[in-house]
PDB file of C-alpha atoms in Angstrom:
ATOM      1  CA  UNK A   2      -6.934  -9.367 -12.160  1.00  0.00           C
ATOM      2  CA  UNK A   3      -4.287  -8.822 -15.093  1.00  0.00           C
ATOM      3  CA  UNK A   4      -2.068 -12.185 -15.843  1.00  0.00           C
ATOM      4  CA  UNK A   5      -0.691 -13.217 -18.772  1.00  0.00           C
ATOM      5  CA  UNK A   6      -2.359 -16.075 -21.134  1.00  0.00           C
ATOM      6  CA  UNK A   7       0.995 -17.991 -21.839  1.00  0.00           C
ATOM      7  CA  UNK A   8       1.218 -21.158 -18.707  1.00  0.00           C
ATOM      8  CA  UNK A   9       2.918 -20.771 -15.662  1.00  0.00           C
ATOM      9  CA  UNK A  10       3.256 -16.813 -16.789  1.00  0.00           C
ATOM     10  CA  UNK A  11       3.583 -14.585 -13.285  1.00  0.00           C
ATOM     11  CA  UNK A  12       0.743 -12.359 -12.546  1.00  0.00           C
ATOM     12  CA  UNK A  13       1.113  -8.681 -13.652  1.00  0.00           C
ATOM     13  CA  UNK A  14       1.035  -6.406  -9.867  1.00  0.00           C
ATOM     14  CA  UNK A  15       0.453  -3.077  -9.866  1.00  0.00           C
ATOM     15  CA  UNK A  16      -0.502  -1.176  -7.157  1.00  0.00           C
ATOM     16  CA  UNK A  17      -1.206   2.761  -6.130  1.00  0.00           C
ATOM     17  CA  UNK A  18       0.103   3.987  -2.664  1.00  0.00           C
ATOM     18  CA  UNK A  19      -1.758   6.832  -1.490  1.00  0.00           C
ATOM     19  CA  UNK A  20      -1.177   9.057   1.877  1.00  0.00           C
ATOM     20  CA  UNK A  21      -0.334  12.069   3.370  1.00  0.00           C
ATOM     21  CA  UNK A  22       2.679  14.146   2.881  1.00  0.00           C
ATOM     22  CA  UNK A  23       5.655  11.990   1.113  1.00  0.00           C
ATOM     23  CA  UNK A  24       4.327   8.999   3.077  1.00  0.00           C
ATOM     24  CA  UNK A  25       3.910   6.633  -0.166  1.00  0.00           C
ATOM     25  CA  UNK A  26       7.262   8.290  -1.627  1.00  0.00           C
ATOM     26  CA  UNK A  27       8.788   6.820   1.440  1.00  0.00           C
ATOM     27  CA  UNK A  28       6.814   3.848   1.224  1.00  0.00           C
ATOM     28  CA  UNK A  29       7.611   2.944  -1.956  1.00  0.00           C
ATOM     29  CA  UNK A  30      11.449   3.589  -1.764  1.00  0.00           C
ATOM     30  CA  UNK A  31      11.553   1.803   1.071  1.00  0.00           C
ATOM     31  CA  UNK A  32       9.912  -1.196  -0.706  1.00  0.00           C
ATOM     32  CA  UNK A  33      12.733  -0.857  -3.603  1.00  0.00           C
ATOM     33  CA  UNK A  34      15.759  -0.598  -1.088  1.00  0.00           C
ATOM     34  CA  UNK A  35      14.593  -3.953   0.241  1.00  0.00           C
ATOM     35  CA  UNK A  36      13.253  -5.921  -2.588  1.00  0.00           C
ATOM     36  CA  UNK A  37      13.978  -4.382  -5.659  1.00  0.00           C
ATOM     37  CA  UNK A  38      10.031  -4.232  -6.143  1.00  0.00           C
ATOM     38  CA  UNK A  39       9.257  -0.697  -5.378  1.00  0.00           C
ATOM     39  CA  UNK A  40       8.259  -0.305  -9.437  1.00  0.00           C
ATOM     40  CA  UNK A  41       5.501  -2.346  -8.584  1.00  0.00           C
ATOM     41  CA  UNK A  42       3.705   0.693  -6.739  1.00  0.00           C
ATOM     42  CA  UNK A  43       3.052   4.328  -8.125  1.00  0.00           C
ATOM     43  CA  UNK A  44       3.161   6.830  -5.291  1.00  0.00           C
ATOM     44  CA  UNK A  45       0.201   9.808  -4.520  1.00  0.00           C
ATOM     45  CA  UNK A  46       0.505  12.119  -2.194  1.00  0.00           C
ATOM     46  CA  UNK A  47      -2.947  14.383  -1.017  1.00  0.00           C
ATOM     47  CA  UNK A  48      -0.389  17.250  -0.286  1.00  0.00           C
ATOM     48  CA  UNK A  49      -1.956  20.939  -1.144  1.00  0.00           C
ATOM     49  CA  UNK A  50      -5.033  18.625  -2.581  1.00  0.00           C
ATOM     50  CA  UNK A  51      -9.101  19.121  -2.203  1.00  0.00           C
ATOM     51  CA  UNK A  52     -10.791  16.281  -2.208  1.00  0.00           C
ATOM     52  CA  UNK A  53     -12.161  16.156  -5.744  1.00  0.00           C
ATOM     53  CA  UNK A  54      -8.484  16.989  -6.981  1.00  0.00           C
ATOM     54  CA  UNK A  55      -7.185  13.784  -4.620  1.00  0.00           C
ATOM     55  CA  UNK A  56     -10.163  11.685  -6.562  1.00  0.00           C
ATOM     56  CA  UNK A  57      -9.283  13.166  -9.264  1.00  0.00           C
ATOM     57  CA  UNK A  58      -5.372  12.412  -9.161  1.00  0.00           C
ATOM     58  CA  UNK A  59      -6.373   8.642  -7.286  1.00  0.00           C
ATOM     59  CA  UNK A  60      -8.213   7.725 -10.112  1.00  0.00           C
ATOM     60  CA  UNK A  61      -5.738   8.770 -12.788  1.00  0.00           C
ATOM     61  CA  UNK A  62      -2.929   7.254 -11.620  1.00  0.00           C
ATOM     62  CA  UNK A  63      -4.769   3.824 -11.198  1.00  0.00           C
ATOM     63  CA  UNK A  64      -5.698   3.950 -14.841  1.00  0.00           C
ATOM     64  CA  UNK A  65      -2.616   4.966 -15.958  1.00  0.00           C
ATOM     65  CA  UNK A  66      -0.704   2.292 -14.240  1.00  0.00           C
ATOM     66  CA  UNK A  67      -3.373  -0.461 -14.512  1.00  0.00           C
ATOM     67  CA  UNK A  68      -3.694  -0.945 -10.654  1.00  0.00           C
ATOM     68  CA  UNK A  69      -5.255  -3.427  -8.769  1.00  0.00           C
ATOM     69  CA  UNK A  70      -4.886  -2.556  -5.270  1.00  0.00           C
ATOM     70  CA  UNK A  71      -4.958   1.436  -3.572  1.00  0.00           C
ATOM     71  CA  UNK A  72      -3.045   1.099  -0.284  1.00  0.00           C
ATOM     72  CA  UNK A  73      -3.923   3.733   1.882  1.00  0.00           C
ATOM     73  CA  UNK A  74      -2.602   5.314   5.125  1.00  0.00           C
ATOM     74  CA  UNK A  75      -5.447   6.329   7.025  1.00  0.00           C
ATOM     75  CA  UNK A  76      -8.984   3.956   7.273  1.00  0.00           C
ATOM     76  CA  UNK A  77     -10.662   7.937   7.691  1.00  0.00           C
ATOM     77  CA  UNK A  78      -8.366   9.877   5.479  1.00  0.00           C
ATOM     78  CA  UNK A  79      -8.678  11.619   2.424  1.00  0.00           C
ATOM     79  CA  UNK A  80      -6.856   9.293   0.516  1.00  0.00           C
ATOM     80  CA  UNK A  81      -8.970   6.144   1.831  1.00  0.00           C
ATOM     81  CA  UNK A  82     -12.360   8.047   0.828  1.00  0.00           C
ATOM     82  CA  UNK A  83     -11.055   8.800  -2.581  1.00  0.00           C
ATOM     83  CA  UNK A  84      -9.951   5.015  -2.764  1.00  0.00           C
ATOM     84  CA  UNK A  85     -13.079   3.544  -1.814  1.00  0.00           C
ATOM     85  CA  UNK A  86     -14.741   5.672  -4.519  1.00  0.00           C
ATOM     86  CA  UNK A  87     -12.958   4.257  -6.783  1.00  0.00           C
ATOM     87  CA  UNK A  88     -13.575   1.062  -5.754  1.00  0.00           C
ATOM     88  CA  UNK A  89     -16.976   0.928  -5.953  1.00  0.00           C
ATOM     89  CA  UNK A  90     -16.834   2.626  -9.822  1.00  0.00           C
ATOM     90  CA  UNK A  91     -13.722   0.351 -11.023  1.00  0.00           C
ATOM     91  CA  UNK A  92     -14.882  -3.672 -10.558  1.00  0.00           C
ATOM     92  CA  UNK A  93     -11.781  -5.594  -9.006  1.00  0.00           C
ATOM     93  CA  UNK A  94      -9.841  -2.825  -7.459  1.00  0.00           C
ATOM     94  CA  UNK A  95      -9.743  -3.343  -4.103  1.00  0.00           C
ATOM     95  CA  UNK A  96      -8.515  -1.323  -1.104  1.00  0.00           C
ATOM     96  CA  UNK A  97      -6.367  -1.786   1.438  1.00  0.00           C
ATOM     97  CA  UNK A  98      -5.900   0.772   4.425  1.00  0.00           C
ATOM     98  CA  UNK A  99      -3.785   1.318   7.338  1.00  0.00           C
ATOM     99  CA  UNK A 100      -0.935  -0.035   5.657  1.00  0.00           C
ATOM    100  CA  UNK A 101       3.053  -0.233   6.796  1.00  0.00           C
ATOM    101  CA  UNK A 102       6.001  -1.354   5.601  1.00  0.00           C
ATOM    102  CA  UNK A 103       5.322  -5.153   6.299  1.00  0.00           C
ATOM    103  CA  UNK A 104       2.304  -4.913   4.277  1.00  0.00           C
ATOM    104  CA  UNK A 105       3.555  -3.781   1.273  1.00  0.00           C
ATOM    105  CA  UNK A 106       6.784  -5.853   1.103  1.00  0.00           C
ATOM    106  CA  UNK A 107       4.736  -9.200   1.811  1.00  0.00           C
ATOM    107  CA  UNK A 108       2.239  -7.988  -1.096  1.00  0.00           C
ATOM    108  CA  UNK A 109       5.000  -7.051  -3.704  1.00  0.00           C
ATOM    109  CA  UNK A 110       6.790  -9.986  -3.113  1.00  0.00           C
ATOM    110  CA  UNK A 111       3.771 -12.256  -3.475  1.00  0.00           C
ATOM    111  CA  UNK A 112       2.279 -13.791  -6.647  1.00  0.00           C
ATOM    112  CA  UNK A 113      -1.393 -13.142  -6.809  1.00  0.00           C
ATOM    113  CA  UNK A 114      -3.526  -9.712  -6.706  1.00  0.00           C
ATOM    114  CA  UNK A 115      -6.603 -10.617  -5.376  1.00  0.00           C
ATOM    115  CA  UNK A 116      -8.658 -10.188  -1.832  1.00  0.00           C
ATOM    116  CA  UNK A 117      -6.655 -13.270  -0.232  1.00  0.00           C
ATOM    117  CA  UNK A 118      -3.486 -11.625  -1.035  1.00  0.00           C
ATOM    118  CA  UNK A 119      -4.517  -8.533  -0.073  1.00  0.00           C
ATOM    119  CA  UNK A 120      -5.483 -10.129   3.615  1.00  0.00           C
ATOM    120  CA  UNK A 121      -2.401 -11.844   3.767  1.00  0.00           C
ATOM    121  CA  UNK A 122      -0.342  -9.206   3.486  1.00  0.00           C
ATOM    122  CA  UNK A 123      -2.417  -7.652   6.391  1.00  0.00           C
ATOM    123  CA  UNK A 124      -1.928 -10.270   8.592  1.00  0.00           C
ATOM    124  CA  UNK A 125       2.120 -10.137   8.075  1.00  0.00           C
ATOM    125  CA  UNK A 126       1.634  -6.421   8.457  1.00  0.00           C
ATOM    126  CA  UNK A 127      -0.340  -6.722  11.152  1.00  0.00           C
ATOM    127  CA  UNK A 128       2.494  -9.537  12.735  1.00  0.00           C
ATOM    128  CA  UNK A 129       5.098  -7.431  12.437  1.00  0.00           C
ATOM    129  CA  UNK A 130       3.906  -4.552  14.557  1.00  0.00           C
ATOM    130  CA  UNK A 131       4.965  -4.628  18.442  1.00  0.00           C
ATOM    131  CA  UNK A 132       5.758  -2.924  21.746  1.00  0.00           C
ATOM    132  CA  UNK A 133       9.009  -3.552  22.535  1.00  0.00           C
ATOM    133  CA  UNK A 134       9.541  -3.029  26.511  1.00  0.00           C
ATOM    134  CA  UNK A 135      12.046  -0.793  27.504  1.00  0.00           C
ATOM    135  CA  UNK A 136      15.735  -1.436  28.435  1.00  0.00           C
ATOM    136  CA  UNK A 137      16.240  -0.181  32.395  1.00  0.00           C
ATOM    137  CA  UNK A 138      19.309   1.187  32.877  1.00  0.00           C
ATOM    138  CA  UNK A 139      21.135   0.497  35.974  1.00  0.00           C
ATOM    139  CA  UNK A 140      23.722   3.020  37.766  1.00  0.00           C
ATOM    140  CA  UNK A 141      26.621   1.356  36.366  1.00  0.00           C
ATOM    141  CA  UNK A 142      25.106   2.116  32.771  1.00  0.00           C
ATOM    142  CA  UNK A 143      24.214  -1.127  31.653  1.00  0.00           C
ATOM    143  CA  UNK A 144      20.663  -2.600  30.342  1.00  0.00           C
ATOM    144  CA  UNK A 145      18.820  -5.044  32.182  1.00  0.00           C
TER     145      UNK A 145
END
């Protein structure tokens, strides 16, 4: 975990967003609409990719941007396998799959990088997900 030695100095974030198609593109902007925070993230897609190139591109961009966390799409994807890789070769990089929206808002607005942050923005990720039933339209075209 990167922070800063001066007191009460906020902790450095950086994370890596990887998925399928523009998925952490759309992630990411998403995140910067909202909060302003999308630099936090650097996006990688596994688009026209073999595995050893997504590795390959995974672990380059985490380097490059000095990232803590790899947020994944899938728990079985590409992306995820390349992650986990990494994980076990790069101490304190820790991944985080399945993610949405909620997850990575609650994480990028948070103040720590570690494995509780990581679950908590899980949970709120996890909290924000529901079935919403459907509206029943009567005759007269109104919901009930």
């Amino acid at each position: 975990m990167m922070t800063s030695s001066a007191p009460g100095a906020a902790v450095v974030r950086r994370a890596v967003v990887a998925g399928h198609g523009d998925y952490a593109a759309g992630m990411i902007s998403a995140v910067q609409q909202i909060s302003g925070k999308g630099d936090t993230f650097r996006a990688v897609s596994s688009r026209d990719l073999s595995a050893v190139a997504i590795e390959e591109l995974l672990r380059a961009t985490v380097g490059a941007h000095e990232a803590q966390v790899i947020f994944t799409d899938l728990p079985a994807g590409s992306c995820t396998i390349a992650a986990r890789r990494i994980a076990r070769d790069l101490t304190g990089v820790i991944v985080v799959t399945g993610v949405n929206l909620s997850v990575l808002l609650s994480w990028a607005l948070g103040s720590d990088n570690g494995v509780a942050a990581c679950e908590h923005a899980l949970e709120r990720g996890r909290g924000a997900m529901a079935v919403l039933p459907a509206i029943v339209q009567t005759e007269g075209g109104g919901a009930h």
